[in-house]
CSV table of C-alpha atoms in Angstrom, one decimal:
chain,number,residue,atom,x,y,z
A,28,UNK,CA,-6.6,-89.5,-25.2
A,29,UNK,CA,-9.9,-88.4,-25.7
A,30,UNK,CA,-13.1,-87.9,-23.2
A,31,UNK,CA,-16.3,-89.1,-24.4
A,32,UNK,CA,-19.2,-88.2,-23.1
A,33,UNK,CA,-22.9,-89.2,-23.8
A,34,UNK,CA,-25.9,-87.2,-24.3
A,35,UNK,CA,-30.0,-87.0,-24.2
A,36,UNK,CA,-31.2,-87.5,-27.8
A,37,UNK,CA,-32.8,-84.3,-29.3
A,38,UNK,CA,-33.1,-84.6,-33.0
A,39,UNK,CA,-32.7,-81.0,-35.0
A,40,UNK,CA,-34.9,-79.6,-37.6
A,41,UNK,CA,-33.9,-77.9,-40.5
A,42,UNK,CA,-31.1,-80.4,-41.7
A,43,UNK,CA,-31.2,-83.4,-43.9
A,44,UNK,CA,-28.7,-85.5,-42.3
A,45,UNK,CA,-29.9,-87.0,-38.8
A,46,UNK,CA,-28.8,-85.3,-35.7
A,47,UNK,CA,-29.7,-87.4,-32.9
A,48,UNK,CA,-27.8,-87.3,-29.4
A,49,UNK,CA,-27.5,-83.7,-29.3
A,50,UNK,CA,-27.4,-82.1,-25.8
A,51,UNK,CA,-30.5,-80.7,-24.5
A,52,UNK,CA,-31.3,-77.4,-25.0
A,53,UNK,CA,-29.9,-77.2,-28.7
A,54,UNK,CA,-32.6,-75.2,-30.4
A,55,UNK,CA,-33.8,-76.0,-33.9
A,56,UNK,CA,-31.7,-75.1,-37.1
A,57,UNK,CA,-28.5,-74.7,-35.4
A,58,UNK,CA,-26.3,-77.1,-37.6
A,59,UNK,CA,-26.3,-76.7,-41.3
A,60,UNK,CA,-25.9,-79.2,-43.7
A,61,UNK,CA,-23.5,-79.7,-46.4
A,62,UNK,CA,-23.7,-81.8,-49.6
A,63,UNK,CA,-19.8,-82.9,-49.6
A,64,UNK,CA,-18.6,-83.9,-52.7
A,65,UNK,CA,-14.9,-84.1,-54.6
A,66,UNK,CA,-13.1,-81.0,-53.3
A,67,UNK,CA,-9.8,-79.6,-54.3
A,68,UNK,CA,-7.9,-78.3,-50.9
A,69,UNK,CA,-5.2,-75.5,-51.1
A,70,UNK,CA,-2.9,-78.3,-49.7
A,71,UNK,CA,-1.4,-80.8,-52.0
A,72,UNK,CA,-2.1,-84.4,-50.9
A,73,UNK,CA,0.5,-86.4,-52.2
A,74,UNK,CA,-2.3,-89.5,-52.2
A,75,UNK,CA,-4.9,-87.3,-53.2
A,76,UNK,CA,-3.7,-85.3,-56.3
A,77,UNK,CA,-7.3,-85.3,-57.8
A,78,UNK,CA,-8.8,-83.5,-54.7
A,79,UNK,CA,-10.1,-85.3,-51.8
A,80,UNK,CA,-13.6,-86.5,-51.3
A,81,UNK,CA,-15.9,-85.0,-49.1
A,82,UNK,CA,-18.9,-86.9,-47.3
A,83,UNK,CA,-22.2,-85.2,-46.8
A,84,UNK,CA,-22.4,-83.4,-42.9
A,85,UNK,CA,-23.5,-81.1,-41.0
A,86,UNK,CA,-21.4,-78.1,-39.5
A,87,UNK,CA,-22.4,-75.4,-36.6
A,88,UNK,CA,-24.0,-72.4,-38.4
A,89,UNK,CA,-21.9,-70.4,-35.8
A,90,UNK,CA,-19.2,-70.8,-33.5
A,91,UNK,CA,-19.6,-71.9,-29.6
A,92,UNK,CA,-20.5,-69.2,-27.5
A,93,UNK,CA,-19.3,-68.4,-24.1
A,94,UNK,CA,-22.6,-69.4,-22.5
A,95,UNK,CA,-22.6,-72.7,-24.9
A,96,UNK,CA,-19.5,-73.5,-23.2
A,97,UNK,CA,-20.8,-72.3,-19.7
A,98,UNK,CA,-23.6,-74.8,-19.9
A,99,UNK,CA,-21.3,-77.9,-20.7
A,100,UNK,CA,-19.1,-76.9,-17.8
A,101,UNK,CA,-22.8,-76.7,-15.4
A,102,UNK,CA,-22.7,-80.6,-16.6
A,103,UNK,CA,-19.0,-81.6,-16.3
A,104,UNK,CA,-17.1,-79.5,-14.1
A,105,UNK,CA,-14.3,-81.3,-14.7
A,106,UNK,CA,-13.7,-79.3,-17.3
A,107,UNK,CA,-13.6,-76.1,-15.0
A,108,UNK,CA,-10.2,-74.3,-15.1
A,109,UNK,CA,-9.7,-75.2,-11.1
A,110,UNK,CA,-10.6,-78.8,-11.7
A,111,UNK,CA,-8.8,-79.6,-15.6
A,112,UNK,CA,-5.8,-82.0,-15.4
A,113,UNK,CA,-3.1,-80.1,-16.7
A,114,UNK,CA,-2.6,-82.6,-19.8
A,115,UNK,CA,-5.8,-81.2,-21.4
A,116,UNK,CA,-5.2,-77.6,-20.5
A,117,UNK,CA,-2.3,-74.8,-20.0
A,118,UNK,CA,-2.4,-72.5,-17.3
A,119,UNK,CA,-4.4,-70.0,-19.7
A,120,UNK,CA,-7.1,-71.6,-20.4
A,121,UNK,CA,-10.5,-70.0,-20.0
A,122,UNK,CA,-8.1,-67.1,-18.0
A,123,UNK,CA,-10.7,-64.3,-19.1
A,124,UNK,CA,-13.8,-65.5,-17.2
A,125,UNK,CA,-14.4,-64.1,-14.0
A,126,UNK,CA,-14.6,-67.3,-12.3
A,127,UNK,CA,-14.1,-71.4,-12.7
A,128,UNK,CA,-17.5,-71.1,-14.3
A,129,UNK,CA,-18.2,-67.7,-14.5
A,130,UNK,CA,-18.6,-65.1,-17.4
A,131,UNK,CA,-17.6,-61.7,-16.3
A,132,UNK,CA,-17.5,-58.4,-18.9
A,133,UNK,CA,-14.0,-60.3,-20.7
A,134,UNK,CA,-16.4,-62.9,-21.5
A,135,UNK,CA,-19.7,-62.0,-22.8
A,136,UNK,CA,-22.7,-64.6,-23.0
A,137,UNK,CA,-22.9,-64.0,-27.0
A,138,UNK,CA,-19.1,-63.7,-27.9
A,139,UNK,CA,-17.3,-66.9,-29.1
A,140,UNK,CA,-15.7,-68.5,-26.3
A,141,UNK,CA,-11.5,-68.6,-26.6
A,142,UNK,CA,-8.9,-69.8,-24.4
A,143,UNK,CA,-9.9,-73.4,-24.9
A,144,UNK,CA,-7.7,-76.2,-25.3
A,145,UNK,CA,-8.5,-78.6,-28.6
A,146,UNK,CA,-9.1,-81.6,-25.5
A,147,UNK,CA,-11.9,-79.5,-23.9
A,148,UNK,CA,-13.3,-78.6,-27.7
A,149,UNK,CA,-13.7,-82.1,-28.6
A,150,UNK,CA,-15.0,-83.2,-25.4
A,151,UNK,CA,-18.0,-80.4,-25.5
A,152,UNK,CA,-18.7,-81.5,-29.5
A,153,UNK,CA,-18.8,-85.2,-27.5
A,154,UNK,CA,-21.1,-84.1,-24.9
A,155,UNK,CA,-23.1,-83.0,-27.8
A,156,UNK,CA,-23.4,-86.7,-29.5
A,157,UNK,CA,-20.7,-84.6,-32.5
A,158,UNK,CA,-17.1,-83.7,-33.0
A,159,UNK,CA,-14.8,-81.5,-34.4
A,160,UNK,CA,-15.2,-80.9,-37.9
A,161,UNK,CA,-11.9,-82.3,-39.7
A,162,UNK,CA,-9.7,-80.0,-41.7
A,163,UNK,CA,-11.0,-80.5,-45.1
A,164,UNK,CA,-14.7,-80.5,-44.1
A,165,UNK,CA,-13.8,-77.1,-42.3
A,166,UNK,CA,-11.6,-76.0,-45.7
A,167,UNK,CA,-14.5,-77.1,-48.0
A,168,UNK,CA,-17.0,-75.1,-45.9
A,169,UNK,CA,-15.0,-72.1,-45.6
A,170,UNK,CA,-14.3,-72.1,-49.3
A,171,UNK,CA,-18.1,-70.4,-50.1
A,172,UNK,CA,-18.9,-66.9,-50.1
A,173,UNK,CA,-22.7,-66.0,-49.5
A,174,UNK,CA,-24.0,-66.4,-53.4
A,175,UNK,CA,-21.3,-69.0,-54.2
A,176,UNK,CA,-19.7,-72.5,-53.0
A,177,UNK,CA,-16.1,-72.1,-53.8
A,178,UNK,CA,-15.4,-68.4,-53.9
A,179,UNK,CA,-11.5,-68.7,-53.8
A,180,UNK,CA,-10.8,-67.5,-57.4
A,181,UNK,CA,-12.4,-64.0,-56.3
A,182,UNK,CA,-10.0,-61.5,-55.7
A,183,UNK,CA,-12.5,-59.2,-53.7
A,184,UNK,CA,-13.2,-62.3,-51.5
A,185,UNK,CA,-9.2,-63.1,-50.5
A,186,UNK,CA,-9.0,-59.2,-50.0
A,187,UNK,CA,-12.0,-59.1,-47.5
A,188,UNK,CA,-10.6,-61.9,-45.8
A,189,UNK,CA,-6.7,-61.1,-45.4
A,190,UNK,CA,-8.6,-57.5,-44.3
A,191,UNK,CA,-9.4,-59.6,-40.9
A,192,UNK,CA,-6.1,-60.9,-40.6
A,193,UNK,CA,-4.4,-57.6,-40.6
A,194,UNK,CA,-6.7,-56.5,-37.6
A,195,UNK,CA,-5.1,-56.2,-34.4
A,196,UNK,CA,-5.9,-59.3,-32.1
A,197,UNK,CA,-6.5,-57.2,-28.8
A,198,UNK,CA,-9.6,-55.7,-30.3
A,199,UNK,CA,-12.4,-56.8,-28.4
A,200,UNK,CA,-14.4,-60.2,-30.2
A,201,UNK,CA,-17.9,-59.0,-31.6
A,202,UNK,CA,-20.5,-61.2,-30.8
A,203,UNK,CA,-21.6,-64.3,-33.3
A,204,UNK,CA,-23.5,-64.7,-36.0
A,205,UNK,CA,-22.6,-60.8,-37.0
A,206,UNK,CA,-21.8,-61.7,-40.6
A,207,UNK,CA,-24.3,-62.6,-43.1
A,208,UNK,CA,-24.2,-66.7,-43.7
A,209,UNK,CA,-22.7,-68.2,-46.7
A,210,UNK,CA,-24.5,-69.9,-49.7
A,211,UNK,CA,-24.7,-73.4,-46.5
A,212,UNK,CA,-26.0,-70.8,-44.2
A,213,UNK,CA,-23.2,-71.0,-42.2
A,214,UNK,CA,-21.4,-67.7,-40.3
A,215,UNK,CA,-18.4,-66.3,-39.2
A,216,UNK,CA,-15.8,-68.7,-41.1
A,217,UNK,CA,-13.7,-66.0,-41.3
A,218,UNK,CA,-13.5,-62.6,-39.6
A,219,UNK,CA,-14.2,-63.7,-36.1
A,220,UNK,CA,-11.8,-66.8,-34.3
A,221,UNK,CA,-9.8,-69.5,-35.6
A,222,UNK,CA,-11.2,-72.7,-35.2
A,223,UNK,CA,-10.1,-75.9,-33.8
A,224,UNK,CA,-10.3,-78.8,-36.5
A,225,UNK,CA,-10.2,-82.7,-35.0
A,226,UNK,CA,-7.3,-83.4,-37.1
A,227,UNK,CA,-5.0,-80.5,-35.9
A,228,UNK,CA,-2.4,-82.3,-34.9
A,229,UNK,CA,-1.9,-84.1,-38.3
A,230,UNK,CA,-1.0,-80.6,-40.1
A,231,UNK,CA,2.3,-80.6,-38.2
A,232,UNK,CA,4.8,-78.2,-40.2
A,233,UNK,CA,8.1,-78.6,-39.7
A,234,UNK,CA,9.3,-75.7,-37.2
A,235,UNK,CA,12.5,-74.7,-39.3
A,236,UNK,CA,9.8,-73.7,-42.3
A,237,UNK,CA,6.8,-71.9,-43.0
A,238,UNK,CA,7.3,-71.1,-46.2
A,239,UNK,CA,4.8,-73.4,-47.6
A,240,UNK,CA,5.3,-72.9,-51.0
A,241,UNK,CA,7.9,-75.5,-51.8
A,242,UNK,CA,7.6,-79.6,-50.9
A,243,UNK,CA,11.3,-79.4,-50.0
A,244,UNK,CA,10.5,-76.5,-47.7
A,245,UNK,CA,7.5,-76.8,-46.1
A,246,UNK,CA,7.1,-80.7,-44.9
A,247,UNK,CA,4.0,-81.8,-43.3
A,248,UNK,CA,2.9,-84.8,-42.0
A,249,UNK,CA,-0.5,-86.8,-41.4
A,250,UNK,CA,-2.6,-88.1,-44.6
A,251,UNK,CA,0.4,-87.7,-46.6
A,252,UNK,CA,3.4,-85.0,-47.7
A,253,UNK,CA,1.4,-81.9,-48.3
A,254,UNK,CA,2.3,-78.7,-49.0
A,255,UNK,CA,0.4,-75.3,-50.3
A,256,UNK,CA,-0.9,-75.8,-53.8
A,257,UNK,CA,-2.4,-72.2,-54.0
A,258,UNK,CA,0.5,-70.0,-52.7
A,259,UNK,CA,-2.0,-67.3,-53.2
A,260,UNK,CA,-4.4,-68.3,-50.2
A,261,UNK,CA,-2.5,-67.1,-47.5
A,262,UNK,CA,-5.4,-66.7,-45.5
A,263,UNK,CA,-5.4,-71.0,-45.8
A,264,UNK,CA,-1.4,-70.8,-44.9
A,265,UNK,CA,-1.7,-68.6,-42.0
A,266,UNK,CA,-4.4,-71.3,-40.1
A,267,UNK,CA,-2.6,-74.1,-41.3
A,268,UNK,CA,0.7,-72.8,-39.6
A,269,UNK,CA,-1.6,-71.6,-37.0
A,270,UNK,CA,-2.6,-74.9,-36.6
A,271,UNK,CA,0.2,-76.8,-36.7
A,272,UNK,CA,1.9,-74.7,-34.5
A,273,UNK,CA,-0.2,-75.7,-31.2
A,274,UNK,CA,-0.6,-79.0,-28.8
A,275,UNK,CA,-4.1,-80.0,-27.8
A,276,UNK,CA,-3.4,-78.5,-24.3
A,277,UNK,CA,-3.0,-75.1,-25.7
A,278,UNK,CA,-5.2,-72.1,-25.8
A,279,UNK,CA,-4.8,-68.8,-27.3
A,280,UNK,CA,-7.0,-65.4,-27.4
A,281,UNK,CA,-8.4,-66.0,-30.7
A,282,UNK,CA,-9.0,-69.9,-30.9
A,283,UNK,CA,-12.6,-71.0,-31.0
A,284,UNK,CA,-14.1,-73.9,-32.3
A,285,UNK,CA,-17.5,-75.3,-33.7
A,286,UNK,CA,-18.8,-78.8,-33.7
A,287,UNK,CA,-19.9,-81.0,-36.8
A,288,UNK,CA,-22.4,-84.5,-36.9
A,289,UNK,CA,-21.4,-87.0,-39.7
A,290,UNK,CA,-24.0,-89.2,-41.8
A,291,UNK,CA,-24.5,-92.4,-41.1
């Protein structure tokens, strides 16, 4: 079901794994790298009860901008919103520019772009030589704080994050990269969009409950039964359900995404 789409080679500085095939015009430094390792996620993995193991990659230090996006669509206008088969994308998406591939004041150069569907996400991460980050790499990313690399424990950390999710979602975006980087260096995690993962559609909840808290209750299905380990990480719940609750054709007002590059 997935485009794939080639790119010029441009390898990136500043990162230990190799990031050739990346679009021209991708400056220096803009993926971080992450050390992976064993990894315990908030969701219980039936075949997985030790934690899940994370390979080493690299992860967007901040989301995809509106004029990131702008440039992919200069390069494959299929993916304008006059020319997008409607089995990758609802009527909605990319409503807010001002034109097919336009800006306009609802969609500033520097704010994370929004209104796009997870089948144009992954296609710009393809056009880019990368993908979408999967849900555990995204989890195990989001996990640090600026000084350390799980800060989930920290009360003052949950706090400043369910802070965001009580903010009203018709407040204008801020721009990226507004929040200082955690301990990888990478920004805006949380506080700014949601974010596409590749493996969305595997974190399907069943629609009668949302709970999360019990196995009988809140079912999932994918890389096994999962269900919240942590029922104190509702920031977690809230993007699972989020998540789950969306096709790959949707878009919504606060859905962004950012691309990640595997090692070989």
């Amino acid at each position: 079901m997935r485009k794939r789409l080639t790119a010029p080679v441009l390898v990136l500085g500043l990162v230990v794994l190799p990031l050739a095939g990346l679009a021209a015009g991708v400056v220096a430094g803009r993926y971080a790298g992450l050390p992976g390792g064993q990894f315990k996620s908030v969701l219980r993995y039936e075949d997985a009860k030790n934690g899940v193991r994370i390979k080493p990659f690299a992860l967007m230090r901040k989301p995809v901008t509106n004029a990131d996006f702008q440039a992919f669509l200069k390069r494959h206008p299929e993916w304008r919103r006059d020319r997008v088969s409607s089995v990758f994308a609802e009527a909605r998406y990319l409503s807010h520019w001002a034109g097919p591939d336009t800006l306009g004041p609802n969609a500033l150069p520097d704010r994370p772009v929004v209104w796009v569907s997870w089948f144009a996400a992954d296609a710009y991460c393809s056009w880019l030589g990368a993908r979408l980050p999967t849900w555990n790499e995204w989890e195990y990313a989001a996990a640090a704080d600026e000084t350390h690399t799980d800060a989930r424990q920290d009360p003052a950390w949950r706090e400043r994050i369910l802070g965001w999710y009580s903010r009203s979602s018709r407040e204008a975006l801020p721009r990226v990269g507004m929040q200082a980087p955690n301990t990888y260096g990478v920004h805006d995690l949380h506080g700014l969009v949601w974010e596409w993962t590749e493996d969305a559609s595997s974190l399907m909840v069943d629609s009668d409950n949302r709970t999360q808290g019990d196995p009988d209750k809140g079912k999932f299905c994918g890389a096994g039964a999962l269900s919240m380990d942590d029922r104190e990480n509702y920031a977690v719940m809230m993007r699972v359900a989020m998540l789950s609750s969306l096709e790959g054709r949707d878009a919504t007002a606060n859905m962004g995404f950012r691309c990640a590059r595997s090692a070989p």
